[in-house]
Coordinates of C-alpha atoms in Angstrom, one line a residue:
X1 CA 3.5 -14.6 -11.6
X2 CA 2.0 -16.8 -9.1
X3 CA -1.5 -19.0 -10.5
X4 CA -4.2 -18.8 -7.5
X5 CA -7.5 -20.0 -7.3
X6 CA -11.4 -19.0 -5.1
X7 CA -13.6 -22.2 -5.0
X8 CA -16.6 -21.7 -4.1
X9 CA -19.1 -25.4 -3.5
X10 CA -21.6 -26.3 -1.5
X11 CA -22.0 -27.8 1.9
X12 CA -24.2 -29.6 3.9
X13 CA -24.3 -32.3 6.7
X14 CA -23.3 -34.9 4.5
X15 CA -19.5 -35.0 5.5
X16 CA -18.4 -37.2 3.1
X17 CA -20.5 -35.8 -0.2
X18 CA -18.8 -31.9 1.6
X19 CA -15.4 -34.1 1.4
X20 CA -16.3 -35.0 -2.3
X21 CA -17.1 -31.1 -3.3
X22 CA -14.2 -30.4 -1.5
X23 CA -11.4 -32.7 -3.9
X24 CA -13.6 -31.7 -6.9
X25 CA -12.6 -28.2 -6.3
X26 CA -8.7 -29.0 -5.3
X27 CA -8.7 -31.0 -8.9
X28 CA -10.4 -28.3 -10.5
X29 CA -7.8 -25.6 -9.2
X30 CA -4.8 -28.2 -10.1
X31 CA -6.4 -28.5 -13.9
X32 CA -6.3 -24.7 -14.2
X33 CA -2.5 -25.2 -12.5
X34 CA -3.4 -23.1 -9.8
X35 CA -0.6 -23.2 -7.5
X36 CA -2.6 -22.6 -4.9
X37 CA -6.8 -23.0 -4.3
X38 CA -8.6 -21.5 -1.2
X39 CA -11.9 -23.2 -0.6
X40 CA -14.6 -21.8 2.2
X41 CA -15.4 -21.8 5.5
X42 CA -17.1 -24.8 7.1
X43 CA -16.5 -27.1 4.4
X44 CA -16.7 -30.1 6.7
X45 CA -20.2 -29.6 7.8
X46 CA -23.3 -27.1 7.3
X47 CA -22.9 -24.7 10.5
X48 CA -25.8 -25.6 12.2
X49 CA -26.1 -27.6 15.3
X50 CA -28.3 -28.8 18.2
X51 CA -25.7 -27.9 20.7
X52 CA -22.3 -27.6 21.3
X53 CA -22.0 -31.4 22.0
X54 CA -23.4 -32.0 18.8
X55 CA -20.6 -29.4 17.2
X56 CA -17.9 -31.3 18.5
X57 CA -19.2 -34.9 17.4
X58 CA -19.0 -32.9 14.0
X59 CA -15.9 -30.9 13.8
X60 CA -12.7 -32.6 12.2
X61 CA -9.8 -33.3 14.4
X62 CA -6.2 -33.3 13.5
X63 CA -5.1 -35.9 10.9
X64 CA -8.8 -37.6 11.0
X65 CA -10.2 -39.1 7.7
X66 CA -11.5 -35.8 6.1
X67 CA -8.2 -33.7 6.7
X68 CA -6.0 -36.5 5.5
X69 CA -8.1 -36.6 2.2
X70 CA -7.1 -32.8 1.5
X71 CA -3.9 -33.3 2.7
X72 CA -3.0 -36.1 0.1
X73 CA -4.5 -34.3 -2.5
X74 CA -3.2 -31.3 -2.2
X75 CA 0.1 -33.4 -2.1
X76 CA -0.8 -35.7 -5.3
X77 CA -1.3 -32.3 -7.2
X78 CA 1.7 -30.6 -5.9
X79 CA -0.7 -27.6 -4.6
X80 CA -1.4 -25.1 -1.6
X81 CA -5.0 -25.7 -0.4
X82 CA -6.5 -23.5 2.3
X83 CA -9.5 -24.7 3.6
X84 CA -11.5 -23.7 6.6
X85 CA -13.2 -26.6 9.1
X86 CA -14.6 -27.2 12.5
X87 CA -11.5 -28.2 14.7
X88 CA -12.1 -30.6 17.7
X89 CA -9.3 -29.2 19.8
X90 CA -7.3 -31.7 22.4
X91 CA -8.3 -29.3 25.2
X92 CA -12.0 -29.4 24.8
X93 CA -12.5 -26.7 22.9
X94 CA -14.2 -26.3 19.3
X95 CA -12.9 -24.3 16.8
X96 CA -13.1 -22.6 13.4
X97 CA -10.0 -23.0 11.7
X98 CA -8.4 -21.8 9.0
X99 CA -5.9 -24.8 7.6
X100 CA -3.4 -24.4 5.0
X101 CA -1.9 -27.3 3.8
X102 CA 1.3 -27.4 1.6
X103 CA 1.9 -28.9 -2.1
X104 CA 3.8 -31.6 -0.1
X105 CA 0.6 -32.5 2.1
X106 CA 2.2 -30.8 5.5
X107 CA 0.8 -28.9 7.7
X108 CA 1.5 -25.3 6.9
X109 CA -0.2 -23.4 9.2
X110 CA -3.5 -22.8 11.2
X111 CA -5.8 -19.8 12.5
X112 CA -8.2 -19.8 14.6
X113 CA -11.1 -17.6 14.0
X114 CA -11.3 -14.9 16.6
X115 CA -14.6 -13.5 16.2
X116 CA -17.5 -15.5 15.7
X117 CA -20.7 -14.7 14.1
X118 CA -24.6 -15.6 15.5
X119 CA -25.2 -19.1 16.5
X120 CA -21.4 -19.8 16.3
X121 CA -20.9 -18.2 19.5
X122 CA -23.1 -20.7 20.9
X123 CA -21.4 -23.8 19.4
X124 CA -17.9 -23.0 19.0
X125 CA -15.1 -21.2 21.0
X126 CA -13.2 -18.0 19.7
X127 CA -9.6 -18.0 18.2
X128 CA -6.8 -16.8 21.3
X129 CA -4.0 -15.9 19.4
X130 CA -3.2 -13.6 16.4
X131 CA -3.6 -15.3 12.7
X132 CA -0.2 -16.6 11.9
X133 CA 2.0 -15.2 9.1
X134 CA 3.4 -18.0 7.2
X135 CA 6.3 -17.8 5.0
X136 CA 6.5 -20.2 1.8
X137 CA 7.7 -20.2 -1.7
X138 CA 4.6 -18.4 -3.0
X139 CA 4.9 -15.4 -0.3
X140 CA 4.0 -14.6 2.9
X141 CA 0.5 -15.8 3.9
X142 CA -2.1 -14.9 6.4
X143 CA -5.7 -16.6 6.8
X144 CA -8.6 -15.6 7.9
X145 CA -12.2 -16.2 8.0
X146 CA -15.8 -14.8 7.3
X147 CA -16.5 -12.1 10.5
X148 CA -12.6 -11.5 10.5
X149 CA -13.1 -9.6 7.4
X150 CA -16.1 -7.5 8.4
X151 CA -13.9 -5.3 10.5
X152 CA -10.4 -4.3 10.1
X153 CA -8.5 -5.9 12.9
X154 CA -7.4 -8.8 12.0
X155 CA -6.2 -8.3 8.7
X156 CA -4.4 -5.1 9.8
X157 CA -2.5 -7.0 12.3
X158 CA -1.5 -9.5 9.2
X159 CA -0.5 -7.1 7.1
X160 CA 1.3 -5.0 9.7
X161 CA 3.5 -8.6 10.4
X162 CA 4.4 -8.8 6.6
X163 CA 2.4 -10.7 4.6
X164 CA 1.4 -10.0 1.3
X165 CA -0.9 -12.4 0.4
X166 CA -4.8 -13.3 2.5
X167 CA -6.8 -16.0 2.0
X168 CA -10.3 -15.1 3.6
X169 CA -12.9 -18.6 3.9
X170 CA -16.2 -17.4 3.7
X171 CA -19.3 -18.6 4.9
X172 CA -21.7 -15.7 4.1
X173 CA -25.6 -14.9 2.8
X174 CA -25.0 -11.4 2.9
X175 CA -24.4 -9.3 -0.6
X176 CA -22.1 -6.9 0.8
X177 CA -19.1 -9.2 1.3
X178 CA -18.3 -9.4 -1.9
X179 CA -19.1 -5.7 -2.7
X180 CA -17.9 -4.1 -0.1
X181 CA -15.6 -5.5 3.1
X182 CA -13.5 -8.3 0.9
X183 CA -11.9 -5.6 -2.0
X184 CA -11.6 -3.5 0.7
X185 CA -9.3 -5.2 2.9
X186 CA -6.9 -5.5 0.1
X187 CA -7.0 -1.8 -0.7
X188 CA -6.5 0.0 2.8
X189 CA -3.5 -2.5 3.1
X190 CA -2.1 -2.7 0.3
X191 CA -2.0 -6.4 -0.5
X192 CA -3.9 -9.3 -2.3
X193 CA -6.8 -11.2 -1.4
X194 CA -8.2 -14.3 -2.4
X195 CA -11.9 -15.4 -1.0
X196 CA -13.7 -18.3 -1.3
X197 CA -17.7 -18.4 -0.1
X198 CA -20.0 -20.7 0.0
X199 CA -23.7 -21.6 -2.8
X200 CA -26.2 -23.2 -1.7
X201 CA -28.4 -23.7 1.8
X202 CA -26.3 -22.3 5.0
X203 CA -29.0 -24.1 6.7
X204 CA -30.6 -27.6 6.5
X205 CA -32.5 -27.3 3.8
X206 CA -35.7 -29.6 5.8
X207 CA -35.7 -26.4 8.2
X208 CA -34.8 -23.7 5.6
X209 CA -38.5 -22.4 4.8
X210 CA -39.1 -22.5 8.8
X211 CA -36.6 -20.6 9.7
X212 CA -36.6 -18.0 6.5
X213 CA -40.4 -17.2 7.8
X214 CA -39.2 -16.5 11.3
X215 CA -37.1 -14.1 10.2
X216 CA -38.6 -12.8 7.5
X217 CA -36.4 -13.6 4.6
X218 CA -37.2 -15.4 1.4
X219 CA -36.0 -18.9 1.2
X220 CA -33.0 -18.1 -1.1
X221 CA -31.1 -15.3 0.6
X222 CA -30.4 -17.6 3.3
X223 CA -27.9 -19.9 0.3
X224 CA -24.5 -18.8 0.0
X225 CA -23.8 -15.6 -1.4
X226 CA -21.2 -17.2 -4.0
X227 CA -19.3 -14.2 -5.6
X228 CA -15.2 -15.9 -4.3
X229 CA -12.7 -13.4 -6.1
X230 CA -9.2 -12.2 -6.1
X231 CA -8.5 -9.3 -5.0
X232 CA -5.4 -6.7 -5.9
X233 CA -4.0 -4.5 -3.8
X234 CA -5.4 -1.6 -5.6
X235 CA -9.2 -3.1 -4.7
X236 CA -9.5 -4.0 -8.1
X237 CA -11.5 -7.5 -8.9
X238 CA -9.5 -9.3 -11.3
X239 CA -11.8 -12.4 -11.1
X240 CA -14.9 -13.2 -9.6
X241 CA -17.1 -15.8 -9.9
X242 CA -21.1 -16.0 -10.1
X243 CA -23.2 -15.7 -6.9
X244 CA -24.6 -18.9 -7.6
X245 CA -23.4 -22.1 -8.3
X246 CA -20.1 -24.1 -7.6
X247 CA -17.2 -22.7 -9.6
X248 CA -13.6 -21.8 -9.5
X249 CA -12.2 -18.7 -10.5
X250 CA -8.2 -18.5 -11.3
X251 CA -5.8 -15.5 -12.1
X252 CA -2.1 -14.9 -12.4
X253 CA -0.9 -12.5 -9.9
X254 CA 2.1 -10.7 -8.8
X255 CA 2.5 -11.6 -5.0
X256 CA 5.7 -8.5 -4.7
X257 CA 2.9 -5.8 -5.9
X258 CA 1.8 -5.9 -2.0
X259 CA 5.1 -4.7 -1.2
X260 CA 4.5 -1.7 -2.2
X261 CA 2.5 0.7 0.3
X262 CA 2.5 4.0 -1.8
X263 CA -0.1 6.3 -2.9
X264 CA 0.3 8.4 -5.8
X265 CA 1.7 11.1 -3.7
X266 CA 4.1 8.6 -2.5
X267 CA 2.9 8.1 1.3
X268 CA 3.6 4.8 2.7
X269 CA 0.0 4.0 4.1
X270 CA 1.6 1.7 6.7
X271 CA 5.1 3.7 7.7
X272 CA 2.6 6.5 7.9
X273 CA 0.8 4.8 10.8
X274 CA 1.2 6.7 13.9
X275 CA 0.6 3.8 16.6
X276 CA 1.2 5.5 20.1
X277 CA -2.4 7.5 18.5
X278 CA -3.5 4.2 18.6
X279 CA -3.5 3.3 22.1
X280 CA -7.3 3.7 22.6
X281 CA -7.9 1.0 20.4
X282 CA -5.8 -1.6 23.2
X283 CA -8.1 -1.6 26.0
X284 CA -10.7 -4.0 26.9
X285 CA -13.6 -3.9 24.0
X286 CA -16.7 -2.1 25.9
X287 CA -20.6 -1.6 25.3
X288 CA -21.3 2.1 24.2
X289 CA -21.7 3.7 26.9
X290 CA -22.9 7.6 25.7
X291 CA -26.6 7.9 24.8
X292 CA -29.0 8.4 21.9
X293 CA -28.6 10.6 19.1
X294 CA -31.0 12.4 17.3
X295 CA -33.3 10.0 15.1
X296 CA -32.5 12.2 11.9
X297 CA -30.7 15.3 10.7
X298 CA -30.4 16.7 8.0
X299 CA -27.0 17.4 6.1
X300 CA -24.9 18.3 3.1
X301 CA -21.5 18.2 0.9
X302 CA -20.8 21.4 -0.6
X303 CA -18.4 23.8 -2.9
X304 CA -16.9 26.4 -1.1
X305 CA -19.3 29.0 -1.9
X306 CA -20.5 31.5 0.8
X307 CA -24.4 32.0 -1.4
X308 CA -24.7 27.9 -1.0
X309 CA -23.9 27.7 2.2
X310 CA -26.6 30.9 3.2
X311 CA -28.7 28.2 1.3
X312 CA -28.5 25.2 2.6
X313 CA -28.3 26.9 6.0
X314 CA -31.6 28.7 5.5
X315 CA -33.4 25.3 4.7
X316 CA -32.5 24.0 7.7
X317 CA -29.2 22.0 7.2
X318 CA -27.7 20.8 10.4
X319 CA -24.7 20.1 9.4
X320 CA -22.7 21.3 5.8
X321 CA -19.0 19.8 4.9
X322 CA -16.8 21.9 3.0
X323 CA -13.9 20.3 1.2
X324 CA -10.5 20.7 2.7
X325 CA -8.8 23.8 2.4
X326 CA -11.8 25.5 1.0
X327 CA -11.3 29.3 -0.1
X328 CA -14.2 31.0 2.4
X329 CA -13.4 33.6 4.9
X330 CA -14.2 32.4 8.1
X331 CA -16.1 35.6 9.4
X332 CA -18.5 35.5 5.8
X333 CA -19.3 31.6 6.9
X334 CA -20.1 33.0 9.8
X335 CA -22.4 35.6 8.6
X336 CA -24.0 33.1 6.0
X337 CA -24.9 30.8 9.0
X338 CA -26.4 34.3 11.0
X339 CA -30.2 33.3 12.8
X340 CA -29.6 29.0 12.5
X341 CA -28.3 26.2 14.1
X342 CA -26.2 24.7 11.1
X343 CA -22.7 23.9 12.1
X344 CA -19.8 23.8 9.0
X345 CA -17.0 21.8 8.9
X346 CA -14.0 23.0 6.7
X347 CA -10.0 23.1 7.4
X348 CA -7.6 25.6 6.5
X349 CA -3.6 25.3 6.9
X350 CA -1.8 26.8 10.2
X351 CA 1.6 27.3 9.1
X352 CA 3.1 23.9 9.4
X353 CA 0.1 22.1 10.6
X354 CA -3.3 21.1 8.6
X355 CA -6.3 21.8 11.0
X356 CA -10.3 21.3 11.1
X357 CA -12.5 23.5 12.2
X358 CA -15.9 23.5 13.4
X359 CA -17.8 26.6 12.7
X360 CA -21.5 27.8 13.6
X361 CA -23.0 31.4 13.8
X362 CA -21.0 32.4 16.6
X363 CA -17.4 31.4 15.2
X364 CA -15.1 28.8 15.7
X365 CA -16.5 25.9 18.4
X366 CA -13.9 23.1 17.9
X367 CA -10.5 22.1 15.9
X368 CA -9.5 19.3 15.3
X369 CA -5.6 19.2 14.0
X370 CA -4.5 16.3 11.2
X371 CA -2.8 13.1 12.6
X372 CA -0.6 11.8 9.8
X373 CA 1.9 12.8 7.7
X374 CA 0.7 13.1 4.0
X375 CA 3.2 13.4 0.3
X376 CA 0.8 15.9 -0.7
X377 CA 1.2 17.8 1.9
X378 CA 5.3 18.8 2.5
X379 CA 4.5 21.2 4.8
X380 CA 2.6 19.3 7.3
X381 CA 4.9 18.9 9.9
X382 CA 3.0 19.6 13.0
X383 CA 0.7 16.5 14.0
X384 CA -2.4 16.5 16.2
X385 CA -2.0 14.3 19.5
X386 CA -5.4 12.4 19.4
X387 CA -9.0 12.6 17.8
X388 CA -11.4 14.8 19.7
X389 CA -15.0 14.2 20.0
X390 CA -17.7 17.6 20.2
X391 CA -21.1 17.3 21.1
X392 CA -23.5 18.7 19.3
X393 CA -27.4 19.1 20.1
X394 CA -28.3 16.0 17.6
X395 CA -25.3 13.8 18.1
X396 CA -21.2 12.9 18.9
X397 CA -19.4 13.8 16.0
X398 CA -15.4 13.6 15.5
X399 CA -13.8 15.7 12.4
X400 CA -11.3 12.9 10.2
X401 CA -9.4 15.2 8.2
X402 CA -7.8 14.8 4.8
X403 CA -5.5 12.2 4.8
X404 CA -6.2 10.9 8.1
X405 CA -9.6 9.2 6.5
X406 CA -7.7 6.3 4.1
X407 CA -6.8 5.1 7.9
X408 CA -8.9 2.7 9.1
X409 CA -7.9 3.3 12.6
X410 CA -9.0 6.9 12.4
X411 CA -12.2 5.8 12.4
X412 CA -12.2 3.4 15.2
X413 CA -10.9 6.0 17.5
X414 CA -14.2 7.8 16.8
X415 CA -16.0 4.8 17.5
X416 CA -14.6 3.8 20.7
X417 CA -15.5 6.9 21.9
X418 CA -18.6 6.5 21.1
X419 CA -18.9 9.1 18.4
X420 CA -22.3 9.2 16.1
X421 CA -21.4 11.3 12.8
X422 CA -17.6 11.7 11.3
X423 CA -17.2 14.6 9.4
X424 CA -14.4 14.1 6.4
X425 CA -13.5 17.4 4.7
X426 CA -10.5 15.7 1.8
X427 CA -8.9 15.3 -1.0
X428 CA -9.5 11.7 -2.4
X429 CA -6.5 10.3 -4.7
X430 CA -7.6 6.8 -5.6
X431 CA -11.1 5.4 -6.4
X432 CA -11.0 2.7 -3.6
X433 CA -11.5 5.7 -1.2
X434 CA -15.2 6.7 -2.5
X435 CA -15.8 3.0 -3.9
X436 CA -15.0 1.2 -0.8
X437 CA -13.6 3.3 1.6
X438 CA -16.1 5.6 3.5
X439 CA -18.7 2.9 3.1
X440 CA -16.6 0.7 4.9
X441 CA -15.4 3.0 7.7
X442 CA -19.2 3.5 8.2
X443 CA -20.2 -0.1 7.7
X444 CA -17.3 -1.7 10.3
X445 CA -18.4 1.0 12.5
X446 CA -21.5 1.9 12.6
X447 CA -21.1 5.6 11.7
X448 CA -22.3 8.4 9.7
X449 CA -20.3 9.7 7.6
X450 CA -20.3 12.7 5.7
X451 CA -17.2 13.9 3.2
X452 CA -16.5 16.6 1.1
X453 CA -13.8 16.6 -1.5
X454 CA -12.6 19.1 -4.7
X455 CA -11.7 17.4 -8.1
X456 CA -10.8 18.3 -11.3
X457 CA -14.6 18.0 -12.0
X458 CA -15.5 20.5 -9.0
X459 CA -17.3 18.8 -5.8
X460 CA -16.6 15.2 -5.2
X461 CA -17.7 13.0 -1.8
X462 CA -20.4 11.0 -0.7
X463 CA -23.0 11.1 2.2
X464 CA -22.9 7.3 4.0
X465 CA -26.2 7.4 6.1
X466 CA -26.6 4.6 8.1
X467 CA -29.8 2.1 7.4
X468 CA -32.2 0.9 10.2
X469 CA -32.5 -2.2 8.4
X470 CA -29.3 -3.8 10.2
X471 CA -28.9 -7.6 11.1
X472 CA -31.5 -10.2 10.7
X473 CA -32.0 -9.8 14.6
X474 CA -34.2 -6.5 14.1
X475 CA -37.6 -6.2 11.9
X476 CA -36.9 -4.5 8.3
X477 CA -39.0 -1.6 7.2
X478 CA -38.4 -3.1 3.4
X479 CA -38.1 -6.2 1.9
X480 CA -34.8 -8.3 2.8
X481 CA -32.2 -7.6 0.1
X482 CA -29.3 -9.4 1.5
X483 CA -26.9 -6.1 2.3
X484 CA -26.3 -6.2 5.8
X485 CA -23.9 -4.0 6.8
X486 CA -23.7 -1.2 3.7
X487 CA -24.8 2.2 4.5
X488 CA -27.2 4.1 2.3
X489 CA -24.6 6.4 0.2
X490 CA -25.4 9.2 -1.7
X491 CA -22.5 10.6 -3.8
X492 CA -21.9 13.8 -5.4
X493 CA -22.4 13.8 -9.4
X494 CA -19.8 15.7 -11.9
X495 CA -20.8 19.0 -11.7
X496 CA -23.1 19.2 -8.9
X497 CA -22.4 22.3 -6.6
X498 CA -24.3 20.5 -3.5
X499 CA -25.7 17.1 -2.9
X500 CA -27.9 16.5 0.7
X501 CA -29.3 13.7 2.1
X502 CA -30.7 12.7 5.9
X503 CA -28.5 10.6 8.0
X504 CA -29.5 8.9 11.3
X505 CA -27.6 9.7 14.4
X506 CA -29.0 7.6 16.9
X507 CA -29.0 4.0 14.2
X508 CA -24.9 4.3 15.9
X509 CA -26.2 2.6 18.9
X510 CA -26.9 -0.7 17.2
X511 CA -23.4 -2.6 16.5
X512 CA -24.9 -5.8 16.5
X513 CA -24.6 -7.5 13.4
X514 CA -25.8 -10.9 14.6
X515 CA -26.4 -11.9 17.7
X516 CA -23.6 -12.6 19.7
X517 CA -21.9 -10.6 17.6
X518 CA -20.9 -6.2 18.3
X519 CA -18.7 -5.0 15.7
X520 CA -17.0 -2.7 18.0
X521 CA -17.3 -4.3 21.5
X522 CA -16.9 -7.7 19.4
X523 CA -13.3 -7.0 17.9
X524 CA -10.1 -9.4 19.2
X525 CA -10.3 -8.8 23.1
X526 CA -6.3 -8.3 23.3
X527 CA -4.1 -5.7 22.3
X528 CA -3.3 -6.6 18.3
X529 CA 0.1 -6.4 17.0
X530 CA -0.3 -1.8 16.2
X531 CA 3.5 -1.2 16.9
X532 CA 5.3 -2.7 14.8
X533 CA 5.8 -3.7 11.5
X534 CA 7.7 -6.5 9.8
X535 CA 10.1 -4.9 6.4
X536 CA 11.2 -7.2 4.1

């Protein structure tokens, strides 16, 4: 078992009392006998600047004062500190670096943070090259930072090259880190994660109350969201810590349980990959370029049963998800669906392949044939050759189906072309997928989502409607509550034959989460590493 620590502190433009906050924590973490603390991002200075001459007078440079301090304690403690900083760079440019120093004081490893967030694109340059994997005693580490974790690039690419262990600096007011996009990097890929964010002002607290009624915002959602855990590779939090307040949270994990990519069927959820699918994903990041869907529609998750279908059909249902290999002729869906405009989404099994189907009054309009191999699934030996995308009178939607949806790259195929809705009928085997999953898929993405599954309790699956109230960059409709990204979910209860609920085609336009900042069009501009991956 391995001893790692989340410190989470405050920072401000005080570099030497940040310095001070930052030993108190690497002291704190050594107490507990951590072997290992990771503190946030930023921790050299509050990131806020006049201008990019006035972020480089700032940032640390390579074996200055402030990095020499962690260094030598990490090494008077005999610990692994990971700390993220403003790095002035030798070749003009000013970074945000991920530094992980060893229990010797040496330079481990660095990253440079490849997609920036806001204002940061205004004062600091992007990361060029992938997030090293470093190999030490502990395991095999990658780093990241903040924005890196809101979408699933770059800690796919680190977990595709081997390592086992990541160690994500945050720097973060919104909520929904900590609920949402940290635990869920550790579940899709199978691996742990410790994260460390900041308490306290983001912004100088003299022009906090200025700039918290310019956007709207009360005063204290614009502090730190706190909330640093570790993460296992099931997406279970084993410790957190509170969302205020500087604190350390410790627990003994074992590093080899990310070696182990199986589901409970037994699928490898990274040899399962399919990467030549992938390709799509490689070229140059783009703007959207297909128009405006619908503003609303209405839809539903339902039991295979013809009678509920004819209902929710008659009331005007746009769209109804069946779960996966749902018992229901074909011709009676058909017939149930006879005088409206509802379109059902179901799959059944064509001898060795597993396929989708798209059905409205008039029969089927579009199939869409699984992508990955599956344990449950022996049979399923004949693969579809790429996602599909059908238009539909309210939107773009692509059908993700069964298995294909605990993919994360599933889903960004539908977004790179510029799909509006994902329909998912499934079978989900593990919590993470309802907990953290689909809300992520649609969060990273900016999609709708709506999934159907069967359980031993009858209907299962959730509805992930995307909000309007996105970014601080666009005027809420409600008070500021300091989710940014989460859809709205609604999820089937035990027992319920049915569950509806309105999603919003045409909110898939807006990927901006800050400015600066396009969660699709935003993701690392070169091909990632989606070939290969490392075995050990």
């Amino acid at each position: 078992m391995t001893r790692v620590a989340a410190a989470q502190l405050a920072a401000g433009t005080d570099v030497a009392a940040n310095l001070d906050a930052c030993l108190r924590m690497i002291d704190a973490a050594a107490e507990a006998s951590a072997e290992l603390v990771v503190l946030p991002e930023f921790c050299n200075h509050l990131s806020w600047y006049d201008d990019r001459a006035h972020a480089r007078r700032m940032a640390c440079t390579p074996g200055d004062w402030f990095l020499t301090a962690v260094a030598e304690r990490a090494a008077a403690h005999g610990i692994h500190v990971k700390i993220g900083v403003t790095l002035a760079r030798g070749d003009g440019r000013t970074t945000a670096t991920s530094l992980l120093f060893g229990p010797g004081g040496e330079l481990l490893g660095e990253s440079d943070k490849q997609i920036l967030m806001g204002a940061e694109n205004d004062h600091l340059d992007r990361g060029l090259d992938d997030s090293p994997v470093i190999d030490t005693p502990l395991g095999r580490i990658g780093m990241y930072a903040c924005m890196e974790g809101v979408i699933n690039e770059v800690t796919r690419s680190l977990t595709l090259r081997g390592a086992q262990l990541l160690l994500n600096s945050l720097n973060s007011f919104a909520t929904d880190e900590a609920s949402l996009h940290i635990p869920v990097r550790a579940a899709e890929n199978r691996v742990w994660v410790v994260a460390a964010n900041k308490v306290g002002p983001l912004l100088p607290e003299a022009q906090l109350p200025a700039i918290a009624a310019r956007l709207g915002v009360p005063p204290n959602r614009l502090h730190g969201a706190g909330e640093s855990q570790i993460v296992a590779p099931d997406g279970t939090c084993v410790a957190m810590a509170p969302a205020a307040g500087e604190a350390i949270v410790i627990a003994d994990i074992d590093i080899a349980r990310a070696d182990d990519k199986s589901r409970p069927d037994g699928t490898d959820v990274i040899a399962a990959r399919r990467p030549e699918l992938y390709e799509p994903l490689n070229a140059e990041p783009r703007e959207r370029q297909a128009g405006a869907g619908a503003p609303n529609i209405s839809t539903a998750i339902a039991a295979a049963s013809i009678p509920g279908i004819r209902e929710l059909a008659s009331a005007g249902t746009d769209l109804i998800v069946l779960p996966e290999l749902a018992d229901v002729p074909i011709a009676e869906v058909m017939l149930a669906l006879a005088g409206t405009d509802t379109h059902v989404v179901t799959t059944v099994r064509d001898g060795a392949a597993h396929d989708g189907l798209l059905l409205n009054a008039s029969g089927i309009v579009g199939r869409q044939r699984q992508l990955h191999r599956t344990g449950r699934y022996p049979w399923l030996t004949t693969l579809g050759d790429e996602l599909g995308i059908f238009e539909l009178p309210w939107g773009r939607m692509a059908l993700v189906i069964g298995d294909d949806s605990i993919f994360p790259e599933t889903f960004r195929l539908a977004v790179v072309a510029d799909a509006d809705v994902v329909a998912v009928p499934f079978t989900p085997a593990e919590s993470w997928e309802l907990r953290l999953g689909l809300p992520e898929r649609a969060a990273e993405n900016r999609l709708n989502i709506v999934a159907a599954g069967s359980a031993p309790q009858g209907l299962t699956g959730e509805i992930c409607a995307l909000s309007p109230d996105f970014t601080l960059w666009t005027a809420w409709s409600g008070p500021f509550t300091g989710v940014i990204s989460h859809p709205e979910v609604t999820a089937a209860e035990p027992g319920a034959l049915m569950v509806r609920a309105t999603i919003r085609p045409a909110q898939a336009m807006n990927r901006t989460v800050s400015r600066g900042t396009d969660l699709v069009a935003g993701r690392p501009s070169r091909p990632l590493d989606t070939r290969t991956a490392r075995t050990h």
